[in-house]
Coordinates of C-alpha atoms and ligand atoms in Angstrom, one line a residue:
P1 CA -8.2 -14.0 -16.2
Y2 CA -6.8 -12.2 -13.2
N3 CA -9.9 -12.4 -11.1
L4 CA -8.9 -15.4 -9.1
N5 CA -12.5 -16.3 -8.3
L6 CA -11.5 -17.7 -5.0
P7 CA -14.5 -18.6 -2.8
E8 CA -15.2 -16.2 0.0
T9 CA -14.2 -18.7 2.6
F10 CA -10.6 -19.5 1.7
N11 CA -7.5 -20.6 3.6
A12 CA -4.1 -20.5 2.0
A13 CA -2.9 -23.7 3.8
D14 CA -5.8 -25.6 2.3
Y15 CA -4.8 -24.3 -1.2
F16 CA -1.1 -24.8 -1.0
I17 CA -0.9 -28.0 1.1
D18 CA -4.1 -30.0 1.3
R19 CA -5.1 -29.4 -2.3
N20 CA -1.9 -31.3 -3.3
I21 CA -3.1 -34.3 -1.4
R22 CA -6.6 -34.1 -2.9
E23 CA -4.9 -34.0 -6.3
G24 CA -3.0 -37.2 -5.6
R25 CA 0.5 -35.9 -4.9
G26 CA 0.8 -37.4 -1.4
D27 CA 3.9 -39.4 -2.3
K28 CA 5.6 -36.7 -4.3
L29 CA 8.7 -34.9 -2.8
A30 CA 7.7 -31.5 -1.5
V31 CA 10.9 -30.5 0.3
L32 CA 14.6 -31.5 0.1
C33 CA 16.9 -30.1 2.8
E34 CA 20.5 -31.5 3.1
E35 CA 20.0 -35.2 3.5
R36 CA 16.4 -34.9 4.7
S37 CA 13.2 -34.9 2.6
L38 CA 9.4 -34.6 3.0
T39 CA 6.7 -35.9 0.8
Y40 CA 3.5 -33.8 0.4
R41 CA 1.8 -36.2 2.8
Q42 CA 4.5 -35.8 5.4
L43 CA 4.4 -32.1 4.9
Q44 CA 0.6 -32.1 5.5
E45 CA 1.0 -34.1 8.6
G46 CA 3.7 -31.7 9.9
V47 CA 1.5 -28.7 9.2
N48 CA -1.4 -30.4 11.0
R49 CA 0.7 -31.4 14.0
F50 CA 2.1 -27.9 14.3
G51 CA -1.4 -26.3 14.0
N52 CA -2.7 -28.6 16.8
A53 CA 0.4 -27.7 18.9
L54 CA -0.4 -24.0 18.5
K55 CA -4.1 -24.7 19.5
S56 CA -2.8 -26.5 22.6
L57 CA -1.0 -23.3 23.5
D58 CA -4.3 -21.5 23.2
V59 CA -3.4 -19.6 20.0
R60 CA -6.5 -18.4 18.3
M61 CA -7.5 -16.9 14.9
E62 CA -5.8 -13.6 14.0
E63 CA -3.1 -13.9 16.6
R64 CA 0.4 -13.6 15.4
V65 CA 3.1 -16.3 15.5
A66 CA 6.6 -15.1 14.9
L67 CA 9.0 -17.3 12.9
L68 CA 12.7 -16.9 13.4
L69 CA 13.9 -19.8 11.4
L70 CA 16.7 -20.8 9.1
D71 CA 15.7 -22.4 5.7
T72 CA 14.8 -26.0 6.7
E73 CA 11.8 -28.3 6.3
V74 CA 10.4 -26.8 9.6
Y75 CA 9.7 -23.5 7.8
P76 CA 6.7 -24.5 5.6
Q77 CA 5.3 -26.6 8.4
A78 CA 5.3 -23.7 10.9
F79 CA 4.2 -21.2 8.3
F80 CA 1.2 -23.2 7.0
G81 CA 0.4 -24.7 10.4
A82 CA -0.2 -21.2 11.7
I83 CA -2.2 -20.2 8.7
K84 CA -4.4 -23.3 8.8
I85 CA -5.7 -22.4 12.2
G86 CA -6.3 -18.8 11.1
A87 CA -3.2 -17.5 13.0
V88 CA -0.8 -15.1 11.2
P89 CA 2.9 -16.1 10.8
I90 CA 5.5 -13.4 10.7
C91 CA 8.6 -14.2 8.8
L92 CA 11.5 -12.5 10.6
N93 CA 14.9 -11.8 9.1
T94 CA 17.4 -14.1 10.7
M95 CA 20.3 -11.8 10.1
N96 CA 18.9 -9.1 12.4
R97 CA 20.0 -8.3 15.9
P98 CA 18.3 -8.7 19.4
Q99 CA 17.1 -5.1 19.4
D100 CA 15.4 -5.6 16.1
F101 CA 13.7 -8.8 17.4
Q102 CA 12.5 -6.9 20.5
F103 CA 10.8 -4.4 18.2
Y104 CA 9.2 -7.0 15.9
L105 CA 7.9 -9.1 18.8
N106 CA 6.4 -6.1 20.8
D107 CA 5.1 -4.3 17.7
S108 CA 3.3 -7.4 16.4
R109 CA 2.2 -8.7 19.9
A110 CA 3.1 -12.2 18.7
R111 CA 1.9 -14.7 21.3
V112 CA 4.4 -17.5 20.2
L113 CA 7.9 -17.4 18.8
V114 CA 9.3 -20.4 16.9
V115 CA 13.1 -20.0 16.8
D116 CA 15.8 -22.2 15.4
A117 CA 18.1 -23.5 18.1
L118 CA 21.0 -21.8 16.3
L119 CA 19.4 -18.4 16.7
L120 CA 18.3 -18.7 20.3
D121 CA 21.2 -16.6 21.5
Q122 CA 19.7 -13.6 19.6
I123 CA 16.6 -13.8 21.9
E124 CA 18.2 -14.4 25.3
P125 CA 19.3 -10.7 25.8
I126 CA 15.8 -9.3 25.2
R127 CA 13.6 -11.9 26.9
R128 CA 12.7 -9.7 29.8
N129 CA 11.6 -6.9 27.5
L130 CA 9.0 -8.8 25.6
Q131 CA 5.6 -7.5 26.6
F132 CA 3.3 -10.0 24.8
L133 CA 5.2 -13.2 24.1
K134 CA 3.9 -16.2 26.0
H135 CA 5.8 -19.2 24.5
V136 CA 9.1 -19.9 22.8
I137 CA 9.2 -23.0 20.7
V138 CA 12.7 -24.2 19.8
A139 CA 13.2 -25.9 16.4
N140 CA 16.1 -28.1 15.2
G141 CA 17.6 -28.6 18.6
S142 CA 17.0 -28.8 22.3
A143 CA 15.1 -26.3 24.3
P144 CA 16.4 -24.7 27.5
A145 CA 14.3 -25.0 30.7
G146 CA 11.1 -23.0 30.4
D147 CA 11.0 -23.2 26.6
L148 CA 9.2 -25.8 24.4
S149 CA 10.9 -28.2 22.0
L150 CA 9.2 -28.3 18.7
A151 CA 9.8 -32.0 18.2
E152 CA 8.4 -32.9 21.7
L153 CA 5.5 -30.5 21.3
C154 CA 4.5 -31.9 17.9
A155 CA 5.1 -35.6 18.4
P156 CA 1.9 -36.4 20.4
Q157 CA -0.3 -34.1 18.3
P158 CA -3.0 -35.6 15.9
T159 CA -2.1 -35.6 12.2
E160 CA -5.6 -34.3 11.4
L161 CA -6.6 -30.7 11.7
E162 CA -9.7 -28.8 10.7
T163 CA -9.0 -25.7 8.5
A164 CA -10.1 -22.4 10.1
P165 CA -12.9 -20.8 8.1
T166 CA -10.9 -17.8 7.1
C167 CA -12.0 -15.3 4.5
R168 CA -10.0 -14.8 1.3
D169 CA -9.4 -11.3 2.5
D170 CA -8.3 -12.2 6.1
A171 CA -4.8 -11.4 7.2
C172 CA -2.5 -14.4 6.2
F173 CA 1.1 -13.5 6.9
W174 CA 3.3 -10.5 7.7
L175 CA 6.8 -9.4 6.7
Y176 CA 8.7 -6.5 8.2
S177 CA 10.0 -4.0 5.8
S178 CA 12.5 -1.3 6.7
G179 CA 12.4 2.1 5.1
S180 CA 14.8 5.0 4.9
T181 CA 13.2 6.6 8.0
G182 CA 11.3 5.4 11.0
S183 CA 10.9 1.9 12.5
P184 CA 10.2 -1.2 10.3
K185 CA 6.7 -1.6 9.1
G186 CA 4.7 -4.8 9.6
T187 CA 3.5 -5.4 6.1
V188 CA 0.2 -7.3 6.3
H189 CA -0.6 -9.8 3.4
L190 CA -4.0 -11.4 2.9
Q191 CA -5.0 -15.0 2.2
H192 CA -5.4 -14.5 -1.5
D193 CA -2.1 -12.7 -2.1
M194 CA 0.2 -15.7 -2.6
V195 CA -2.2 -17.3 -5.0
Y196 CA -2.2 -14.0 -7.1
S197 CA 1.6 -13.9 -7.3
A198 CA 1.9 -17.6 -8.2
K199 CA -0.8 -17.3 -10.9
T200 CA 0.7 -14.2 -12.5
Y201 CA 4.5 -14.0 -12.2
G202 CA 4.9 -17.7 -11.3
A203 CA 2.7 -19.1 -14.1
K204 CA 3.1 -16.4 -16.8
V205 CA 6.7 -15.5 -16.5
L206 CA 8.4 -18.5 -15.0
D207 CA 6.0 -21.1 -16.4
I208 CA 6.2 -23.1 -13.2
K209 CA 5.3 -26.7 -13.5
E210 CA 4.8 -29.8 -11.3
N211 CA 8.2 -31.3 -12.4
D212 CA 10.2 -28.2 -11.5
V213 CA 12.6 -28.2 -8.6
F214 CA 13.0 -24.8 -7.0
F215 CA 16.2 -23.6 -5.3
S216 CA 16.2 -20.1 -3.8
A217 CA 19.5 -18.9 -2.4
A218 CA 17.5 -15.9 -1.2
K219 CA 16.1 -16.9 2.1
L220 CA 12.5 -17.8 3.0
F221 CA 12.1 -14.8 5.4
F222 CA 12.6 -12.5 2.4
A223 CA 9.4 -11.9 0.4
Y224 CA 11.4 -12.9 -2.6
G225 CA 12.5 -16.3 -1.1
L226 CA 9.1 -17.0 0.4
G227 CA 7.6 -17.1 -3.1
N228 CA 10.5 -18.9 -4.6
G229 CA 10.8 -21.6 -1.9
I230 CA 7.3 -22.0 -0.6
Y231 CA 4.3 -20.8 -2.4
F232 CA 5.5 -21.1 -6.1
P233 CA 6.5 -24.8 -5.7
F234 CA 3.6 -25.8 -3.6
C235 CA 1.1 -24.0 -5.9
V236 CA 2.0 -26.5 -8.7
G237 CA 2.9 -29.5 -6.5
A238 CA 6.6 -29.2 -7.3
T239 CA 9.7 -29.8 -5.1
A240 CA 11.6 -27.1 -3.1
V241 CA 15.3 -27.4 -2.1
Y242 CA 16.4 -25.6 1.0
L243 CA 19.9 -24.5 2.1
P244 CA 20.1 -23.6 5.8
L245 CA 23.5 -21.9 5.5
R246 CA 24.4 -18.4 4.4
P247 CA 24.8 -18.8 0.6
T248 CA 28.3 -18.9 -0.8
P249 CA 29.4 -19.8 -4.3
A250 CA 30.7 -23.2 -3.0
N251 CA 27.6 -24.3 -1.0
V252 CA 25.3 -23.0 -3.8
Y253 CA 27.1 -24.9 -6.5
E254 CA 27.2 -28.0 -4.2
T255 CA 23.4 -27.8 -3.6
V256 CA 22.8 -27.5 -7.3
R257 CA 25.0 -30.6 -7.9
R258 CA 23.3 -32.6 -5.2
H259 CA 19.7 -31.7 -5.7
R260 CA 19.5 -30.7 -9.4
P261 CA 17.1 -27.8 -9.3
T262 CA 15.5 -26.6 -12.5
L263 CA 14.9 -23.0 -11.3
F264 CA 17.4 -21.0 -9.4
F265 CA 16.8 -17.7 -7.6
G266 CA 19.6 -15.3 -6.4
V267 CA 20.4 -11.7 -5.8
P268 CA 22.9 -9.8 -8.0
T269 CA 25.7 -9.9 -5.4
L270 CA 25.6 -13.7 -5.4
Y271 CA 25.7 -14.0 -9.2
G272 CA 28.7 -11.7 -9.1
Q273 CA 30.5 -14.0 -6.6
M274 CA 29.5 -17.2 -8.4
L275 CA 31.0 -15.8 -11.6
E276 CA 34.3 -15.6 -9.8
E277 CA 34.3 -19.3 -8.7
E278 CA 34.4 -22.7 -10.3
G279 CA 31.1 -24.7 -10.5
S280 CA 28.3 -25.9 -12.7
M281 CA 24.6 -25.1 -13.0
N282 CA 23.8 -28.4 -14.8
G283 CA 20.0 -29.1 -14.8
V284 CA 18.9 -25.6 -14.3
R285 CA 16.6 -24.2 -17.0
L286 CA 16.2 -20.6 -15.8
C287 CA 17.8 -18.2 -13.3
V288 CA 16.1 -15.3 -11.6
S289 CA 17.5 -12.2 -10.0
A290 CA 15.8 -9.6 -7.9
G291 CA 16.3 -7.3 -4.9
E292 CA 18.3 -4.7 -6.8
A293 CA 19.1 -4.0 -10.4
L294 CA 21.2 -6.8 -12.0
P295 CA 24.2 -5.5 -13.9
A296 CA 24.0 -6.2 -17.6
A297 CA 27.6 -7.5 -17.5
Y298 CA 26.6 -10.3 -15.2
I299 CA 23.8 -11.4 -17.6
H300 CA 26.3 -11.6 -20.5
R301 CA 29.0 -13.4 -18.5
W302 CA 26.5 -15.9 -17.1
K303 CA 25.1 -16.6 -20.5
A304 CA 28.6 -17.1 -22.0
R305 CA 29.6 -19.5 -19.2
F306 CA 26.4 -21.5 -18.5
Q307 CA 24.2 -20.8 -21.7
L308 CA 21.6 -19.7 -19.2
D309 CA 19.4 -16.6 -18.9
I310 CA 19.1 -14.6 -15.7
L311 CA 15.7 -12.9 -15.6
D312 CA 15.9 -9.6 -13.7
G313 CA 12.6 -8.5 -12.2
I314 CA 11.5 -6.0 -9.6
G315 CA 9.4 -7.0 -6.7
S316 CA 8.8 -5.6 -3.2
T317 CA 7.6 -6.7 0.2
E318 CA 4.5 -4.6 -0.3
M319 CA 3.6 -6.4 -3.6
A320 CA 4.6 -9.8 -2.2
H321 CA 6.6 -10.7 -5.3
I322 CA 7.8 -9.6 -8.7
F323 CA 5.5 -7.3 -10.8
I324 CA 7.8 -6.1 -13.5
S325 CA 10.1 -8.6 -15.1
N326 CA 12.2 -9.7 -18.1
R327 CA 10.8 -12.8 -20.0
P328 CA 12.7 -15.7 -21.3
G329 CA 14.0 -15.0 -24.8
E330 CA 13.0 -11.3 -24.5
I331 CA 15.6 -10.0 -22.1
V332 CA 16.9 -6.4 -22.3
A333 CA 20.0 -6.6 -20.1
G334 CA 20.2 -3.8 -17.6
S335 CA 16.4 -3.3 -17.5
S336 CA 13.8 -4.7 -15.1
G337 CA 11.7 -5.9 -18.0
R338 CA 8.0 -5.3 -18.7
V339 CA 4.9 -5.3 -16.6
V340 CA 3.9 -8.9 -15.5
P341 CA 0.4 -9.9 -16.7
G342 CA -2.0 -9.2 -13.8
Y343 CA -0.2 -6.0 -12.8
E344 CA -0.3 -2.4 -14.1
A345 CA 2.4 0.2 -13.7
R346 CA 2.6 4.0 -14.1
I347 CA 5.4 6.5 -14.0
V348 CA 4.3 9.8 -12.5
D349 CA 5.7 13.2 -11.7
E350 CA 5.4 15.1 -8.3
N351 CA 1.7 15.9 -9.1
M352 CA 0.9 12.3 -9.9
H353 CA 0.6 13.1 -13.6
D354 CA 1.6 10.3 -15.9
L355 CA 4.9 10.8 -17.7
P356 CA 5.6 9.8 -21.3
A357 CA 8.2 7.2 -22.3
G358 CA 11.7 8.4 -21.8
E359 CA 11.0 10.5 -18.7
I360 CA 12.1 9.6 -15.2
G361 CA 9.4 9.6 -12.5
T362 CA 8.0 7.7 -9.6
L363 CA 6.9 4.1 -10.2
L364 CA 3.4 3.2 -9.1
V365 CA 2.0 -0.4 -9.3
K366 CA -1.4 -2.0 -9.1
G367 CA -2.2 -5.7 -8.6
D368 CA -4.1 -7.9 -6.2
S369 CA -1.1 -9.2 -4.3
A370 CA -0.6 -5.8 -2.7
T371 CA -0.4 -5.4 1.1
A372 CA -3.5 -4.3 2.9
L373 CA -1.8 -2.1 5.4
Y374 CA 1.2 -1.4 7.6
W375 CA 0.4 -2.6 11.1
N376 CA -0.3 0.4 13.3
K377 CA 1.3 2.8 10.9
H378 CA -1.7 4.7 9.5
E379 CA 0.2 7.6 8.0
K380 CA 2.8 5.5 6.3
T381 CA 0.0 3.3 5.0
R382 CA -1.7 6.4 3.5
Q383 CA 1.6 7.5 1.8
T384 CA 2.2 4.1 0.2
I385 CA -1.3 2.8 -0.6
M386 CA -3.2 5.2 -2.9
G387 CA -6.4 3.4 -3.6
H388 CA -5.5 0.5 -5.9
W389 CA -2.0 1.9 -6.5
I390 CA 1.1 1.3 -4.5
N391 CA 3.9 3.9 -4.5
T392 CA 7.1 1.9 -4.8
G393 CA 9.3 4.9 -3.9
D394 CA 11.5 4.0 -6.9
K395 CA 12.5 6.2 -9.8
Y396 CA 11.9 4.5 -13.1
V397 CA 11.9 5.3 -16.8
C398 CA 9.9 3.3 -19.4
D399 CA 11.3 3.0 -22.9
E400 CA 9.3 3.0 -26.2
N401 CA 9.1 -0.8 -26.1
G402 CA 7.6 -1.0 -22.6
Y403 CA 10.8 -2.0 -20.8
F404 CA 11.3 -0.4 -17.4
H405 CA 14.7 0.9 -16.4
C406 CA 15.6 1.5 -12.8
A407 CA 16.9 5.0 -12.1
G408 CA 17.5 4.6 -8.3
R409 CA 15.4 5.2 -5.2
S410 CA 13.6 8.4 -4.9
D411 CA 16.2 9.6 -2.4
D412 CA 19.3 8.2 -4.2
M413 CA 19.1 10.5 -7.3
L414 CA 21.8 13.0 -7.5
K415 CA 21.7 16.5 -9.0
V416 CA 25.1 17.1 -10.5
G417 CA 25.6 20.5 -12.1
G418 CA 21.8 20.9 -12.1
I419 CA 21.3 17.7 -14.1
W420 CA 19.9 14.4 -12.7
V421 CA 22.5 11.7 -12.4
S422 CA 21.3 8.2 -11.5
P423 CA 24.0 6.5 -9.3
N424 CA 22.7 3.1 -10.7
E425 CA 23.7 4.2 -14.2
V426 CA 27.2 5.0 -13.1
E427 CA 27.4 1.7 -11.2
S428 CA 26.2 -0.3 -14.2
C429 CA 28.9 1.4 -16.3
L430 CA 31.7 0.7 -13.8
I431 CA 30.7 -2.9 -13.3
G432 CA 31.3 -3.4 -17.0
H433 CA 35.0 -2.8 -16.3
P434 CA 36.8 -6.1 -16.1
A435 CA 38.7 -5.2 -12.8
I436 CA 35.5 -4.5 -10.8
L437 CA 33.6 -7.1 -8.7
E438 CA 31.2 -4.7 -7.1
C439 CA 30.7 -1.0 -6.7
A440 CA 28.3 1.6 -5.2
V441 CA 28.0 5.3 -6.1
I442 CA 26.7 8.0 -3.8
G443 CA 26.6 11.7 -3.8
A444 CA 29.4 13.5 -1.9
P445 CA 30.1 17.2 -1.5
D446 CA 33.1 18.8 -3.4
E447 CA 35.2 21.7 -2.2
D448 CA 32.3 24.0 -3.1
N449 CA 29.8 21.8 -1.3
L450 CA 28.2 20.8 -4.5
I451 CA 27.2 17.2 -4.9
K452 CA 29.3 15.0 -7.2
P453 CA 29.3 11.2 -7.7
M454 CA 31.7 9.2 -5.6
A455 CA 32.4 5.5 -6.3
F456 CA 33.2 2.8 -3.7
V457 CA 34.8 0.0 -5.6
V458 CA 35.6 -3.7 -4.7
L459 CA 38.2 -5.0 -7.2
N460 CA 38.2 -8.7 -8.1
S461 CA 41.1 -10.9 -7.1
Q462 CA 43.2 -10.2 -10.1
H463 CA 43.6 -6.5 -9.5
Q464 CA 45.1 -4.2 -6.9
P465 CA 44.2 -0.6 -5.9
S466 CA 46.5 2.0 -7.4
P467 CA 46.4 5.6 -8.6
E468 CA 46.7 4.2 -12.1
M469 CA 43.6 2.0 -11.6
E470 CA 41.8 5.0 -10.2
N471 CA 42.4 7.1 -13.3
E472 CA 41.7 4.2 -15.6
L473 CA 38.2 3.7 -14.0
K474 CA 37.4 7.5 -14.2
E475 CA 38.4 7.5 -17.8
Y476 CA 36.3 4.4 -18.4
V477 CA 33.2 6.1 -17.2
K478 CA 34.0 9.4 -18.9
T479 CA 34.3 7.7 -22.2
T480 CA 31.3 5.4 -21.7
L481 CA 28.7 7.9 -20.3
A482 CA 28.1 11.6 -20.5
M483 CA 31.2 13.3 -19.1
Y484 CA 29.5 14.9 -16.1
K485 CA 28.5 11.5 -14.7
Y486 CA 32.0 10.3 -14.0
P487 CA 32.9 9.6 -10.3
R488 CA 35.2 12.5 -9.1
W489 CA 36.6 10.2 -6.4
I490 CA 37.2 6.5 -6.3
R491 CA 37.5 4.7 -2.9
F492 CA 38.8 1.1 -3.0
I493 CA 37.3 -1.0 -0.2
D494 CA 37.3 -4.7 0.6
E495 CA 33.6 -5.2 1.0
L496 CA 30.4 -3.1 0.6
P497 CA 28.2 -2.7 3.6
K498 CA 25.0 -4.7 2.8
T499 CA 21.6 -5.3 4.4
A500 CA 20.7 -8.9 5.3
T501 CA 18.9 -9.2 2.0
G502 CA 22.0 -8.1 0.0
K503 CA 21.1 -4.5 -0.8
I504 CA 24.0 -2.1 -0.6
K505 CA 23.6 0.2 2.4
R506 CA 24.4 3.5 0.6
F507 CA 23.3 5.5 3.6
E508 CA 26.2 4.0 5.5
L509 CA 28.6 5.1 2.9
R510 CA 27.1 8.6 3.0
T511 CA 27.4 8.7 6.8
M512 CA 31.1 7.7 6.5
I513 CA 31.8 10.5 4.1
Q514 CA 29.9 13.1 6.2
K515 CA 32.0 12.1 9.3
E516 CA 35.2 12.6 7.4
E517 CA 34.0 16.0 6.3
L518 CA 33.4 17.0 9.9
Q519 CA 36.8 15.9 11.0
H520 CA 38.3 18.0 8.2
V521 CA 36.5 21.1 9.5
A522 CA 37.6 20.4 13.1
Ligands
3UK601 C1 14.4 -2.6 -5.1 C2 14.9 -3.6 -7.4 C3 15.9 -2.7 -9.3 C4 13.3 -1.5 -5.4 C5 11.7 -8.2 -3.6 C6 11.5 -9.7 -5.4 O1 13.4 -6.7 -3.1 C7 12.3 -7.1 -2.8 O2 11.6 -6.5 -1.8 P1 12.1 -5.4 -0.8 O3 10.9 -4.9 -0.1 O4 12.7 -4.2 -1.7 C8 11.9 -3.6 -2.7 C9 12.7 -2.5 -3.4 O5 14.0 -3.1 -3.9 N1 14.4 -3.7 -6.1 C10 13.9 -4.9 -6.0 N2 14.1 -5.6 -7.1 C11 14.7 -4.8 -8.0 N3 15.5 -2.5 -8.0 N4 15.8 -3.9 -9.9 C12 15.3 -5.0 -9.3 N5 15.2 -6.1 -10.0 O6 13.8 -0.3 -4.9 C13 12.1 -2.0 -4.7 O7 11.2 -1.0 -4.4 O8 13.2 -5.8 0.0 C14 12.2 -8.7 -4.8 C15 10.4 -10.3 -5.0 C16 9.9 -9.9 -3.8 C17 10.5 -8.8 -3.1 N6 10.0 -8.4 -1.9

């Protein structure tokens, strides 16, 4: 069932866009964004116009087209317009900085950049340093002299476009993924990868249907958002809702009220914030969380307030989307769930030997949505892609029932008194305390230079930092988990440092502590 049997000549834009027209969905709503909307026919015309525009700029098959776009109806038109002519879109993280964009554009050798007018100032400082970029197309606003306006460029283009005869194994799109060391890796995905994710996780776990309305608060440039907001809905001819703004509880609740999605996708931090604010999720049938482990306490509070499940699942840029997930009605709160049909997972030791249930090891995963390579990073490719298996770099433990439990990244695990402590476990415990909004646990050296857990804590609005609170939290962990796991220090902070995709930057917390240590010695 998981052999997709796609023809050898296959183009993802034909599958996700044109097929909907052939199947009679031309008048159906494909995209809703603020007060604007696109039917599938309008979407197809936009895709074709954009593909023709790229051709008029002499973009050819296999050439990269960088997208630096907010979540608007332009996104799927540019994404599939590039794919339809056999070019390769690169979805760039809009929260990054000019130096990052310089790296992406030079590393990928993108010929064209499509940039939202609101993000143009991020490109200005680095323009002179771009070795390969030929054209800048400005979307959702006017273009400065020398650049092209997307609207003006597309208006005179024909609404018909021939599909490039790509192979199902041709490069289709890239995403940049940053690791703990080295520069970001251009993660190359193939024409068949999106179909695989949609037919496995999308169909078997989410049961996506034509009448679903998808709303991903996680942005389209994130591998998670790209599936939620583009290729899952378009796979079944459903409707996608886009929110161009940075998600806040207020604008997310407002979008739900206005556009009535049936499926909602967020990251744990957002669920935590939404639990603190007034609002309704009326109309939603299922919520999804990914990106980092979802605290069990959020699942329970969400269920009590909205009578809705949040399905936690682990995905990665390398695998395109989620490969281990909870299922509706079979949730084990605090776990990442079970292997998604179409994927296989193993937990192995340092010698790549399989470990039995109950033992922590490295998570490997296999499935046909896996990346083909990291662009121009042969050694990193070799370390990650082991034949059919992808090394996630995550520590996981599988229980007797086949549920996978996250035990931190390979490099986050702490040895405390010679015993492994998972910072995630301490965090999940702390977050169960009613005063805590968010927390992060890292290893910090004690007076003997031995590593002990340290907790950074964001209290919710009803509580203030105090020595009493500090003791209460330590006692709470001591009495909930094995004694040796309790955080020896608690630091109250206003906000945790996060990546653009909402992951806690533990390394920043570690660097902060190291600097303080040095000052102490000096
Ligand atoms: C971690 C999780 C525990 C894990 C992603 C859904 O997050 C995504 O991709 P990234 O490449 O990061 C991958 C890494 O993030 N992680 C993700 N989800 C979970 N850890 N529980 C989870 N539920 O370390 C993984 O290796 O940014 C998520 C779909 C597509 C994605 N790319």
